[in-house]
Amino acid sequence: MTTNRPKIKVASVINRKYLAFRKLGEGGCGVIYEVAMVKCPGRRFACKAETTVFDEDPTLPMEHKVISKLNEKNSIHCVELIEKGQGENYQFIVMTLLGPSLDAIRSTLPTNKFSTYSALVMAIQALDSIREIHEIGFIHRDVKPANFAIGTLGTPKQRLLHVLDFGISRQFLVKDGDGGGLRIRKPRRIVPFRGTLRYCSVAAQERKEQGRHDDLWSLFYMIVEFVKGSLPWAGIAEEDKVIVMKEDVTELFNGIESECAMFAQHLSILRYQTKPDYDLLRDLLLNVFVRRNFNPQMKVDWEKGGRYDSHFEKKTSTLPAVTEKDMTEVDLAKILNVPGAERNITMEQIMAAGRVTNDDEGLNTAQDDTIIEEDGGPKSNRPKSQPASNTPTDVSKKVRRRYVAKTPSVHKVELIEQNWKKKQEEAQREKILKNVAAARRTKEDFIVPEDNTIVKKKHGGGKTESTTTTTTKSGKNSEEHISLT
C-alpha cells in the first residue's frame, strides 16, 4: 500500500544529513534511494528505508544485524554500514553505494549469458561471500543474481562482487547455554516460504527449514544461468512443475562443465545440519579456471577491453562529475587465489564429504521467525484466537519486535565529513597553484614567424630564446637550432 511507504521522495532531507538524489528501487514497505551528504555533496551513498508499520514484519533490523557482523569481520564482499536511524514514519540504514546487480548486467548482454571467465570470477566470489555469511551464523535464504552487485562501473571495484539484501536471513547458530559456545538451531516443522521461486532449492519449495546447502543450491542455479543464459523453468509459476524440473538434473547438466555437475552432486548429499565442504566446491570451480588457462589479469565482460564493453561504455559515466568515485585498487589475483595446477577430485570424495547421520529429533515448532525467540522456548506471533497447542495464551506478554535504534554512527559520519573538508582544501590549494602558474605564463610572448622559428620573449628586459625547427617532407624533425641572444 502506498500509504505505508516511507515518507521520502527525491529532494527529501533524511536525518538532516542526507539529500535523496534518485530512487534505486522499492518493494513491500521499503524503498532505497541514492543519497548525497548535505555537507559533502560529492559523497554518495545508498539509503534503505522501511516503514514502522506494526502489521508488517520488519526486515531492516535483520539487514542491519547481518551487515554489522560482516563489517566486524572486515568482509570485502559486503557493503559498509555508515549510519542507522529513524525518520517520521520509517527506520533507515545508510551504506556504501554500489554499481549494477549481476541480474541487471546479464540482461544488458546481447546473449543474456556471461563468458565462462566472467561467470567463474563471479561464481567464486559469490561462493566466498555466502561462506562468510554462514560463518557468522546466518542463512541468506534469497541468493539470486539481483542480490549480488559489483562496484561502480568504470572503477577498479567493478571486478569486486558484493552480496546484498539480508532482510529475510535467518540465524542458524545460537548460544548453547552459559558456556559461550554455539549450537545449530533445530529445524522447525512448519516453515513459511522464503526466497525466489526461480532460484530457491527444492527443500525451500517443500516448506522445509533452509540450511547452508540451500543457499548453495541457489548459487548452483545462478551458475547454470550465467553459462547457459536461462534456466529450464524460467517463467513457470506453478510450483509443482518447477519442483519436477529441478529434480530432473539431466537438462541442467547438459552443456556445462563436469565440475558443475560434481558441485550439485555434493549438495545433494547435504542436510540441514551438515556443513558444506566450501574448499572442495571452490576447487571445483578453480579447476575449470585453470584448465581454460584463465588468469586474473583478463577482463570481465563489462569492463573496458572485455567481451561486451561496448554495451557498458555509456553507463560508466552516468554519475555526475561532482561525485567522488572509489578508485581503490582491487587485487583479483589475491581474491581468487588461483592454484598453479588442477586439484584431482574424484566422485568418491564428492560423495564422502559432509556425509552425516540425519538427526531430526526435537524440532522447533515456531512459525514466525521475525519474532525474537527466548532461551525458554520459541514464541509465535500467532493470533490470540489461535493459541499454540501446547502453550496457554498469555495476553500480558507483548511480542518483542526488532527495531533499528535511532543512535547514528556519529564517529563514522564525522570522519567522512572531515575527509571531505580536507579534500576540498587540497583542491582549493591546487587551484590556487594553477592560477599562479597561469598568471606567470601570461607574462611571456610566444611569436611564430613565417620561417617556423618560435621566438619566446620575456617581458622586463629578459633574454630572448629563439628555437628554429625545420621539417622534412615526412613530417619528422631533421634539424633543430637553439640560440640565445
CSV table of C-alpha atoms in Angstrom, one decimal:
chain,number,residue,atom,x,y,z
A,1,MET,CA,0.0,0.0,0.0
A,2,THR,CA,1.3,3.4,-0.9
A,3,THR,CA,0.1,4.8,2.5
A,4,ASN,CA,2.6,2.5,4.1
A,5,ARG,CA,5.6,3.8,2.1
A,6,PRO,CA,8.3,5.8,3.9
A,7,LYS,CA,7.7,9.5,3.6
A,8,ILE,CA,10.8,10.0,1.4
A,9,LYS,CA,10.9,11.4,-2.2
A,10,VAL,CA,13.5,13.0,-4.4
A,11,ALA,CA,15.0,16.1,-2.7
A,12,SER,CA,13.9,14.9,0.8
A,13,VAL,CA,16.4,15.5,3.6
A,14,ILE,CA,16.9,12.4,5.7
A,15,ASN,CA,18.1,12.9,9.3
A,16,ARG,CA,19.3,16.4,8.4
A,17,LYS,CA,22.3,14.9,6.8
A,18,TYR,CA,21.4,13.2,3.5
A,19,LEU,CA,19.6,14.5,0.4
A,20,ALA,CA,17.6,12.0,-1.6
A,21,PHE,CA,19.0,12.1,-5.1
A,22,ARG,CA,17.2,9.4,-7.0
A,23,LYS,CA,15.2,6.3,-6.3
A,24,LEU,CA,17.0,3.0,-6.9
A,25,GLY,CA,14.2,0.6,-6.1
A,26,GLU,CA,11.3,-0.3,-3.9
A,27,GLY,CA,9.3,-3.3,-2.7
A,28,GLY,CA,6.9,-4.2,0.1
A,29,CYS,CA,7.1,-1.4,2.6
A,30,GLY,CA,10.6,-0.4,1.8
A,31,VAL,CA,12.4,1.9,-0.6
A,32,ILE,CA,16.1,2.5,-1.4
A,33,TYR,CA,17.5,5.9,-2.6
A,34,GLU,CA,20.8,7.1,-3.8
A,35,VAL,CA,21.6,10.0,-1.3
A,36,ALA,CA,24.2,12.7,-1.1
A,37,MET,CA,25.6,14.1,2.1
A,38,VAL,CA,24.4,17.6,2.6
A,39,LYS,CA,27.9,18.8,3.9
A,40,CYS,CA,29.8,16.6,1.3
A,41,PRO,CA,27.6,16.6,-1.8
A,42,GLY,CA,30.2,14.7,-3.8
A,43,ARG,CA,29.9,11.7,-1.5
A,44,ARG,CA,27.0,9.4,-2.5
A,45,PHE,CA,25.5,6.5,-0.5
A,46,ALA,CA,22.6,4.2,-0.6
A,47,CYS,CA,19.8,4.7,1.9
A,48,LYS,CA,17.4,1.9,2.6
A,49,ALA,CA,14.2,2.8,4.4
A,50,GLU,CA,11.3,0.8,5.8
A,51,THR,CA,8.1,1.9,7.4
A,52,THR,CA,7.5,1.2,11.0
A,53,VAL,CA,4.1,-0.5,10.5
A,54,PHE,CA,3.1,-2.9,13.2
A,55,ASP,CA,1.1,-5.2,11.0
A,56,GLU,CA,4.2,-5.9,8.8
A,57,ASP,CA,7.2,-8.0,9.8
A,58,PRO,CA,10.2,-5.7,9.7
A,59,THR,CA,13.2,-6.8,7.6
A,60,LEU,CA,15.6,-3.9,8.1
A,61,PRO,CA,16.7,-4.9,11.6
A,62,MET,CA,17.9,-8.3,10.3
A,63,GLU,CA,19.7,-6.4,7.4
A,64,HIS,CA,21.4,-4.2,9.9
A,65,LYS,CA,22.4,-7.1,12.1
A,66,VAL,CA,24.0,-9.1,9.3
A,67,ILE,CA,25.8,-6.2,7.7
A,68,SER,CA,27.2,-5.2,11.1
A,69,LYS,CA,28.6,-8.6,11.8
A,70,LEU,CA,30.1,-8.9,8.3
A,71,ASN,CA,31.7,-5.4,8.8
A,72,GLU,CA,33.2,-6.7,12.1
A,73,LYS,CA,34.8,-9.5,10.1
A,74,ASN,CA,36.1,-7.0,7.5
A,75,SER,CA,34.3,-8.7,4.7
A,76,ILE,CA,35.2,-7.3,1.3
A,77,HIS,CA,32.1,-8.7,-0.2
A,78,CYS,CA,29.7,-6.7,1.9
A,79,VAL,CA,28.7,-3.0,1.8
A,80,GLU,CA,29.9,-0.8,4.6
A,81,LEU,CA,27.3,0.4,7.1
A,82,ILE,CA,27.6,4.1,7.5
A,83,GLU,CA,24.6,5.1,9.8
A,84,LYS,CA,21.3,3.9,11.1
A,85,GLY,CA,18.4,5.9,12.4
A,86,GLN,CA,14.6,6.7,12.3
A,87,GLY,CA,12.5,9.2,10.5
A,88,GLU,CA,8.9,10.3,10.6
A,89,ASN,CA,7.3,7.0,9.7
A,90,TYR,CA,10.3,4.9,8.8
A,91,GLN,CA,13.6,3.5,10.0
A,92,PHE,CA,16.7,3.6,7.7
A,93,ILE,CA,20.2,2.5,7.2
A,94,VAL,CA,22.9,4.2,5.1
A,95,MET,CA,25.5,2.1,3.4
A,96,THR,CA,28.0,2.4,0.5
A,97,LEU,CA,26.6,2.8,-2.9
A,98,LEU,CA,27.3,0.0,-5.4
A,99,GLY,CA,27.1,-0.5,-9.2
A,100,PRO,CA,24.6,-2.7,-11.1
A,101,SER,CA,23.5,-6.1,-10.0
A,102,LEU,CA,24.5,-9.3,-11.8
A,103,ASP,CA,20.9,-9.6,-12.9
A,104,ALA,CA,21.0,-6.1,-14.5
A,105,ILE,CA,24.3,-6.8,-16.1
A,106,ARG,CA,23.2,-10.1,-17.6
A,107,SER,CA,20.0,-8.5,-19.0
A,108,THR,CA,22.2,-6.0,-20.8
A,109,LEU,CA,24.3,-8.6,-22.5
A,110,PRO,CA,23.2,-9.5,-26.1
A,111,THR,CA,23.3,-13.2,-25.4
A,112,ASN,CA,21.9,-13.0,-21.8
A,113,LYS,CA,24.8,-15.0,-20.6
A,114,PHE,CA,28.3,-14.3,-19.3
A,115,SER,CA,31.5,-15.5,-20.8
A,116,THR,CA,32.9,-18.5,-19.0
A,117,TYR,CA,35.7,-16.4,-17.5
A,118,SER,CA,33.3,-13.8,-16.1
A,119,ALA,CA,30.9,-16.5,-14.8
A,120,LEU,CA,33.7,-18.2,-12.9
A,121,VAL,CA,35.1,-14.9,-11.5
A,122,MET,CA,31.6,-14.0,-10.2
A,123,ALA,CA,30.8,-17.6,-9.0
A,124,ILE,CA,33.9,-17.9,-6.9
A,125,GLN,CA,33.4,-14.6,-5.2
A,126,ALA,CA,29.7,-15.4,-4.7
A,127,LEU,CA,30.7,-18.7,-3.0
A,128,ASP,CA,33.2,-16.8,-0.8
A,129,SER,CA,30.5,-14.3,0.2
A,130,ILE,CA,28.0,-16.9,1.1
A,131,ARG,CA,30.6,-18.8,3.1
A,132,GLU,CA,31.2,-15.6,5.1
A,133,ILE,CA,27.5,-15.2,5.9
A,134,HIS,CA,27.4,-18.8,7.1
A,135,GLU,CA,30.5,-18.4,9.2
A,136,ILE,CA,28.8,-15.6,11.2
A,137,GLY,CA,25.8,-17.9,11.8
A,138,PHE,CA,23.2,-16.8,9.2
A,139,ILE,CA,21.4,-18.3,6.2
A,140,HIS,CA,20.7,-15.8,3.4
A,141,ARG,CA,17.6,-17.5,2.1
A,142,ASP,CA,17.3,-15.4,-1.1
A,143,VAL,CA,20.5,-16.0,-3.1
A,144,LYS,CA,19.9,-14.8,-6.6
A,145,PRO,CA,21.7,-12.6,-9.2
A,146,ALA,CA,19.6,-9.5,-8.2
A,147,ASN,CA,21.2,-9.7,-4.7
A,148,PHE,CA,24.7,-9.5,-5.9
A,149,ALA,CA,26.2,-6.3,-7.2
A,150,ILE,CA,29.6,-5.1,-8.5
A,151,GLY,CA,31.3,-1.9,-7.5
A,152,THR,CA,30.8,1.3,-9.5
A,153,LEU,CA,31.3,0.8,-13.3
A,154,GLY,CA,34.5,2.4,-14.6
A,155,THR,CA,36.3,1.9,-11.3
A,156,PRO,CA,38.6,-0.9,-10.1
A,157,LYS,CA,35.8,-2.2,-7.9
A,158,GLN,CA,33.7,-3.2,-10.9
A,159,ARG,CA,35.6,-6.5,-10.6
A,160,LEU,CA,34.6,-7.0,-6.9
A,161,LEU,CA,31.3,-8.7,-6.1
A,162,HIS,CA,29.1,-7.8,-3.1
A,163,VAL,CA,26.2,-9.7,-1.6
A,164,LEU,CA,23.1,-7.7,-0.7
A,165,ASP,CA,19.6,-7.8,0.9
A,166,PHE,CA,19.7,-9.7,4.2
A,167,GLY,CA,16.1,-8.8,5.2
A,168,ILE,CA,14.8,-12.4,5.2
A,169,SER,CA,18.0,-14.0,6.5
A,170,ARG,CA,17.8,-16.4,9.5
A,171,GLN,CA,20.2,-17.1,12.3
A,172,PHE,CA,21.0,-20.8,12.4
A,173,LEU,CA,23.8,-20.6,15.1
A,174,VAL,CA,22.6,-19.7,18.6
A,175,LYS,CA,24.3,-19.7,22.0
A,176,ASP,CA,24.5,-23.0,23.7
A,177,GLY,CA,23.7,-22.4,27.4
A,178,ASP,CA,26.0,-20.3,29.6
A,179,GLY,CA,29.2,-21.8,28.3
A,180,GLY,CA,29.6,-19.3,25.5
A,181,GLY,CA,29.5,-22.0,22.8
A,182,LEU,CA,27.3,-22.1,19.7
A,183,ARG,CA,24.9,-24.8,18.5
A,184,ILE,CA,22.9,-25.2,15.4
A,185,ARG,CA,19.3,-24.2,15.8
A,186,LYS,CA,17.0,-27.2,15.4
A,187,PRO,CA,14.8,-27.0,12.3
A,188,ARG,CA,11.1,-26.2,12.6
A,189,ARG,CA,8.3,-28.4,11.5
A,190,ILE,CA,6.3,-25.6,9.8
A,191,VAL,CA,8.2,-23.2,7.7
A,192,PRO,CA,6.8,-20.3,5.7
A,193,PHE,CA,8.2,-20.0,2.2
A,194,ARG,CA,11.2,-17.6,1.9
A,195,GLY,CA,13.1,-16.9,-1.3
A,196,THR,CA,12.6,-16.6,-5.0
A,197,LEU,CA,10.9,-19.4,-6.9
A,198,ARG,CA,13.4,-19.5,-9.8
A,199,TYR,CA,16.5,-19.8,-7.6
A,200,CYS,CA,15.3,-21.4,-4.4
A,201,SER,CA,16.1,-25.0,-3.5
A,202,VAL,CA,13.6,-27.9,-3.7
A,203,ALA,CA,13.6,-28.1,0.1
A,204,ALA,CA,12.6,-24.4,0.3
A,205,GLN,CA,9.6,-25.1,-2.0
A,206,GLU,CA,8.6,-28.0,0.1
A,207,ARG,CA,8.5,-25.6,3.1
A,208,LYS,CA,11.4,-27.3,4.9
A,209,GLU,CA,13.9,-25.4,7.1
A,210,GLN,CA,16.6,-23.9,4.9
A,211,GLY,CA,20.2,-24.7,5.8
A,212,ARG,CA,23.6,-23.7,4.4
A,213,HIS,CA,23.2,-26.1,1.5
A,214,ASP,CA,20.0,-24.4,0.3
A,215,ASP,CA,21.9,-21.1,-0.2
A,216,LEU,CA,24.5,-23.1,-2.3
A,217,TRP,CA,21.7,-24.7,-4.4
A,218,SER,CA,20.6,-21.2,-5.3
A,219,LEU,CA,24.2,-20.4,-6.2
A,220,PHE,CA,24.4,-23.5,-8.4
A,221,TYR,CA,21.2,-22.4,-10.3
A,222,MET,CA,22.8,-19.0,-10.7
A,223,ILE,CA,26.0,-20.5,-12.3
A,224,VAL,CA,23.9,-22.6,-14.7
A,225,GLU,CA,22.0,-19.5,-15.8
A,226,PHE,CA,25.2,-17.5,-16.2
A,227,VAL,CA,26.7,-20.1,-18.5
A,228,LYS,CA,23.6,-21.2,-20.4
A,229,GLY,CA,21.6,-18.0,-20.5
A,230,SER,CA,18.5,-19.3,-18.8
A,231,LEU,CA,17.1,-22.0,-16.5
A,232,PRO,CA,14.6,-24.6,-17.8
A,233,TRP,CA,11.8,-23.4,-15.5
A,234,ALA,CA,12.2,-19.7,-16.1
A,235,GLY,CA,8.8,-18.1,-16.5
A,236,ILE,CA,6.9,-21.0,-14.9
A,237,ALA,CA,4.8,-20.0,-11.9
A,238,GLU,CA,3.4,-23.4,-10.9
A,239,GLU,CA,5.5,-24.7,-8.0
A,240,ASP,CA,4.8,-28.4,-8.7
A,241,LYS,CA,6.1,-28.1,-12.2
A,242,VAL,CA,9.2,-26.2,-11.1
A,243,ILE,CA,10.0,-28.9,-8.4
A,244,VAL,CA,9.8,-31.7,-11.0
A,245,MET,CA,12.1,-29.8,-13.4
A,246,LYS,CA,14.6,-29.0,-10.6
A,247,GLU,CA,14.7,-32.7,-9.6
A,248,ASP,CA,15.4,-33.7,-13.2
A,249,VAL,CA,19.1,-32.6,-13.4
A,250,THR,CA,19.6,-34.2,-16.9
A,251,GLU,CA,18.8,-30.9,-18.7
A,252,LEU,CA,20.7,-28.9,-16.1
A,253,PHE,CA,23.9,-30.9,-16.6
A,254,ASN,CA,23.7,-30.8,-20.3
A,255,GLY,CA,26.2,-28.3,-21.8
A,256,ILE,CA,28.0,-27.4,-18.5
A,257,GLU,CA,31.4,-28.4,-17.2
A,258,SER,CA,31.6,-31.7,-15.4
A,259,GLU,CA,32.8,-29.9,-12.3
A,260,CYS,CA,29.5,-28.0,-12.1
A,261,ALA,CA,27.7,-31.4,-12.1
A,262,MET,CA,30.0,-32.5,-9.3
A,263,PHE,CA,29.2,-29.3,-7.4
A,264,ALA,CA,25.5,-30.3,-7.5
A,265,GLN,CA,26.3,-33.9,-6.5
A,266,HIS,CA,28.0,-32.7,-3.3
A,267,LEU,CA,25.0,-30.5,-2.4
A,268,SER,CA,22.6,-33.5,-3.0
A,269,ILE,CA,24.0,-35.4,0.0
A,270,LEU,CA,23.9,-32.5,2.4
A,271,ARG,CA,21.2,-31.9,5.0
A,272,TYR,CA,20.2,-29.1,7.3
A,273,GLN,CA,22.8,-29.8,9.9
A,274,THR,CA,25.6,-30.7,7.5
A,275,LYS,CA,28.4,-28.2,6.9
A,276,PRO,CA,29.2,-27.9,3.2
A,277,ASP,CA,32.8,-28.5,2.0
A,278,TYR,CA,33.4,-25.0,0.8
A,279,ASP,CA,37.0,-25.6,-0.1
A,280,LEU,CA,36.0,-28.6,-2.3
A,281,LEU,CA,33.3,-26.6,-4.1
A,282,ARG,CA,35.8,-23.7,-4.6
A,283,ASP,CA,38.4,-26.1,-6.0
A,284,LEU,CA,35.9,-27.5,-8.5
A,285,LEU,CA,35.3,-24.0,-9.9
A,286,LEU,CA,39.1,-23.3,-9.9
A,287,ASN,CA,39.8,-26.5,-11.8
A,288,VAL,CA,37.7,-25.1,-14.7
A,289,PHE,CA,39.5,-21.8,-14.4
A,290,VAL,CA,43.0,-23.4,-14.5
A,291,ARG,CA,42.1,-25.9,-17.3
A,292,ARG,CA,40.8,-23.0,-19.5
A,293,ASN,CA,44.1,-21.1,-19.0
A,294,PHE,CA,42.4,-18.1,-17.5
A,295,ASN,CA,44.2,-15.6,-15.4
A,296,PRO,CA,43.1,-12.8,-13.0
A,297,GLN,CA,44.6,-10.1,-15.4
A,298,MET,CA,41.9,-10.9,-18.0
A,299,LYS,CA,39.0,-8.5,-18.4
A,300,VAL,CA,35.5,-9.3,-17.3
A,301,ASP,CA,32.7,-8.7,-19.8
A,302,TRP,CA,31.6,-5.3,-18.7
A,303,GLU,CA,35.0,-3.5,-18.2
A,304,LYS,CA,36.9,-1.7,-20.9
A,305,GLY,CA,38.6,-4.4,-23.0
A,306,GLY,CA,36.1,-7.0,-22.0
A,307,ARG,CA,33.9,-9.0,-24.4
A,308,TYR,CA,30.9,-6.8,-24.1
A,309,ASP,CA,32.4,-3.5,-23.1
A,310,SER,CA,30.6,-1.5,-25.8
A,311,HIS,CA,27.3,-2.2,-24.1
A,312,PHE,CA,28.5,-0.5,-20.9
A,313,GLU,CA,30.5,2.4,-22.2
A,314,LYS,CA,27.7,5.0,-21.6
A,315,LYS,CA,26.9,3.5,-18.2
A,316,THR,CA,30.4,4.1,-16.8
A,317,SER,CA,29.8,7.9,-16.8
A,318,THR,CA,26.2,8.0,-15.6
A,319,LEU,CA,27.1,9.7,-12.3
A,320,PRO,CA,27.7,13.5,-12.3
A,321,ALA,CA,31.3,14.7,-12.4
A,322,VAL,CA,31.0,16.1,-8.9
A,323,THR,CA,30.5,12.6,-7.5
A,324,GLU,CA,33.5,11.0,-5.8
A,325,LYS,CA,34.3,7.6,-7.1
A,326,ASP,CA,36.2,5.0,-5.1
A,327,MET,CA,39.3,4.2,-7.2
A,328,THR,CA,40.8,1.8,-4.6
A,329,GLU,CA,42.7,-0.9,-6.5
A,330,VAL,CA,41.2,-4.5,-6.4
A,331,ASP,CA,43.7,-7.4,-6.3
A,332,LEU,CA,41.7,-10.0,-8.2
A,333,ALA,CA,44.6,-12.5,-8.1
A,334,LYS,CA,44.6,-12.3,-4.3
A,335,ILE,CA,40.8,-12.6,-4.1
A,336,LEU,CA,40.6,-15.7,-6.4
A,337,ASN,CA,43.8,-17.3,-5.2
A,338,VAL,CA,44.2,-19.5,-8.3
A,339,PRO,CA,46.4,-22.5,-7.8
A,340,GLY,CA,49.1,-23.4,-10.3
A,341,ALA,CA,47.5,-26.7,-11.2
A,342,GLU,CA,44.2,-28.5,-11.1
A,343,ARG,CA,43.3,-30.5,-8.0
A,344,ASN,CA,42.4,-34.1,-8.6
A,345,ILE,CA,38.9,-34.6,-7.2
A,346,THR,CA,37.1,-37.9,-7.5
A,347,MET,CA,33.4,-38.7,-7.2
A,348,GLU,CA,34.2,-40.7,-4.1
A,349,GLN,CA,35.5,-37.5,-2.5
A,350,ILE,CA,32.4,-35.6,-3.6
A,351,MET,CA,30.0,-38.1,-2.1
A,352,ALA,CA,32.0,-38.7,1.1
A,353,ALA,CA,32.4,-35.0,2.0
A,354,GLY,CA,29.9,-33.9,4.6
A,355,ARG,CA,28.1,-37.3,5.0
A,356,VAL,CA,26.5,-37.4,8.4
A,357,THR,CA,23.5,-39.1,10.1
A,358,ASN,CA,20.2,-37.3,9.8
A,359,ASP,CA,19.0,-36.2,13.2
A,360,ASP,CA,15.6,-34.6,13.1
A,361,GLU,CA,14.5,-35.1,16.7
A,362,GLY,CA,13.3,-32.2,18.8
A,363,LEU,CA,12.1,-29.9,16.0
A,364,ASN,CA,11.3,-26.3,16.8
A,365,THR,CA,7.6,-25.6,16.2
A,366,ALA,CA,7.9,-21.8,16.0
A,367,GLN,CA,6.1,-20.5,12.8
A,368,ASP,CA,7.2,-16.9,12.6
A,369,ASP,CA,11.0,-16.3,12.5
A,370,THR,CA,10.6,-12.5,12.7
A,371,ILE,CA,10.0,-12.8,16.5
A,372,ILE,CA,12.9,-13.0,18.9
A,373,GLU,CA,13.0,-16.4,20.4
A,374,GLU,CA,13.8,-16.6,24.1
A,375,ASP,CA,16.0,-19.2,25.8
A,376,GLY,CA,13.0,-20.7,27.5
A,377,GLY,CA,11.4,-21.7,24.2
A,378,PRO,CA,10.2,-20.4,20.9
A,379,LYS,CA,7.4,-17.8,20.7
A,380,SER,CA,4.9,-17.2,17.9
A,381,ASN,CA,3.0,-14.1,16.8
A,382,ARG,CA,0.0,-16.4,16.0
A,383,PRO,CA,-3.3,-14.5,16.5
A,384,LYS,CA,-4.8,-14.8,20.1
A,385,SER,CA,-7.7,-16.8,18.7
A,386,GLN,CA,-5.3,-19.5,17.6
A,387,PRO,CA,-3.0,-20.2,20.6
A,388,ALA,CA,-0.2,-22.7,20.4
A,389,SER,CA,-1.4,-26.2,21.1
A,390,ASN,CA,1.0,-26.9,24.0
A,391,THR,CA,1.2,-23.4,25.4
A,392,PRO,CA,-1.5,-21.4,27.2
A,393,THR,CA,-2.2,-18.0,25.9
A,394,ASP,CA,-0.8,-15.1,27.9
A,395,VAL,CA,-2.2,-11.8,26.7
A,396,SER,CA,0.0,-9.9,29.2
A,397,LYS,CA,3.1,-10.9,27.2
A,398,LYS,CA,3.9,-8.5,24.4
A,399,VAL,CA,5.6,-9.6,21.2
A,400,ARG,CA,9.1,-8.1,21.0
A,401,ARG,CA,9.9,-6.8,17.5
A,402,ARG,CA,13.3,-5.9,16.4
A,403,TYR,CA,13.8,-2.2,15.5
A,404,VAL,CA,16.9,-0.2,14.4
A,405,ALA,CA,17.9,2.1,17.2
A,406,LYS,CA,18.0,5.9,16.5
A,407,THR,CA,21.6,6.3,17.6
A,408,PRO,CA,23.7,7.1,14.5
A,409,SER,CA,27.3,6.1,13.9
A,410,VAL,CA,28.4,9.6,14.7
A,411,HIS,CA,32.1,8.9,14.5
A,412,LYS,CA,32.0,7.4,11.0
A,413,VAL,CA,29.8,10.3,9.7
A,414,GLU,CA,32.1,12.9,11.2
A,415,LEU,CA,35.1,11.2,9.8
A,416,ILE,CA,33.6,11.3,6.3
A,417,GLU,CA,32.9,15.0,6.6
A,418,GLN,CA,36.4,15.7,7.9
A,419,ASN,CA,37.9,13.8,5.0
A,420,TRP,CA,35.7,15.6,2.5
A,421,LYS,CA,36.7,19.0,4.0
A,422,LYS,CA,40.4,18.1,3.8
A,423,LYS,CA,40.0,17.1,0.1
A,424,GLN,CA,38.2,20.4,-0.6
A,425,GLU,CA,41.1,22.3,1.0
A,426,GLU,CA,43.6,20.4,-1.1
A,427,ALA,CA,41.6,21.0,-4.2
A,428,GLN,CA,41.5,24.8,-3.4
A,429,ARG,CA,45.3,24.9,-2.9
A,430,GLU,CA,45.8,23.1,-6.2
A,431,LYS,CA,43.5,25.6,-7.9
A,432,ILE,CA,45.5,28.5,-6.5
A,433,LEU,CA,48.8,27.0,-7.7
A,434,LYS,CA,47.3,26.5,-11.2
A,435,ASN,CA,46.2,30.1,-11.2
A,436,VAL,CA,49.6,31.3,-10.2
A,437,ALA,CA,51.2,29.2,-13.0
A,438,ALA,CA,48.7,30.6,-15.5
A,439,ALA,CA,49.4,34.2,-14.4
A,440,ARG,CA,53.2,33.5,-14.9
A,441,ARG,CA,52.6,32.2,-18.4
A,442,THR,CA,50.7,35.3,-19.4
A,443,LYS,CA,53.9,37.4,-18.9
A,444,GLU,CA,55.6,35.6,-21.8
A,445,ASP,CA,55.1,36.2,-25.5
A,446,PHE,CA,55.2,33.4,-28.0
A,447,ILE,CA,55.9,34.5,-31.6
A,448,VAL,CA,55.6,32.2,-34.5
A,449,PRO,CA,57.0,33.9,-37.7
A,450,GLU,CA,56.8,32.5,-41.2
A,451,ASP,CA,60.1,30.7,-41.1
A,452,ASN,CA,58.8,28.4,-38.4
A,453,THR,CA,61.2,29.9,-35.8
A,454,ILE,CA,59.4,30.1,-32.5
A,455,VAL,CA,60.6,33.1,-30.6
A,456,LYS,CA,59.7,33.3,-26.9
A,457,LYS,CA,60.3,36.7,-25.4
A,458,LYS,CA,60.0,37.5,-21.8
A,459,HIS,CA,58.9,40.9,-20.6
A,460,GLY,CA,61.0,43.1,-18.4
A,461,GLY,CA,64.2,43.1,-20.5
A,462,GLY,CA,64.9,39.4,-20.2
A,463,LYS,CA,66.7,37.2,-22.7
A,464,THR,CA,65.0,36.1,-25.9
A,465,GLU,CA,65.2,32.4,-26.7
A,466,SER,CA,64.9,31.5,-30.4
A,467,THR,CA,64.2,28.0,-31.4
A,468,THR,CA,64.3,27.1,-35.1
A,469,THR,CA,62.7,23.9,-36.3
A,470,THR,CA,62.8,22.7,-39.9
A,471,THR,CA,60.9,19.6,-41.1
A,472,THR,CA,61.3,17.1,-43.9
A,473,LYS,CA,58.5,16.1,-46.2
A,474,SER,CA,57.8,13.1,-44.0
A,475,GLY,CA,56.9,15.5,-41.2
A,476,LYS,CA,59.8,14.4,-38.9
A,477,ASN,CA,62.2,16.9,-37.2
A,478,SER,CA,65.5,16.8,-39.1
A,479,GLU,CA,67.3,19.8,-37.7
A,480,GLU,CA,66.9,22.0,-34.6
A,481,HIS,CA,68.9,25.1,-33.7
A,482,ILE,CA,68.6,26.9,-30.3
A,483,SER,CA,70.3,30.2,-29.8
A,484,LEU,CA,70.3,32.7,-27.0
A,485,THR,CA,70.6,36.4,-27.8
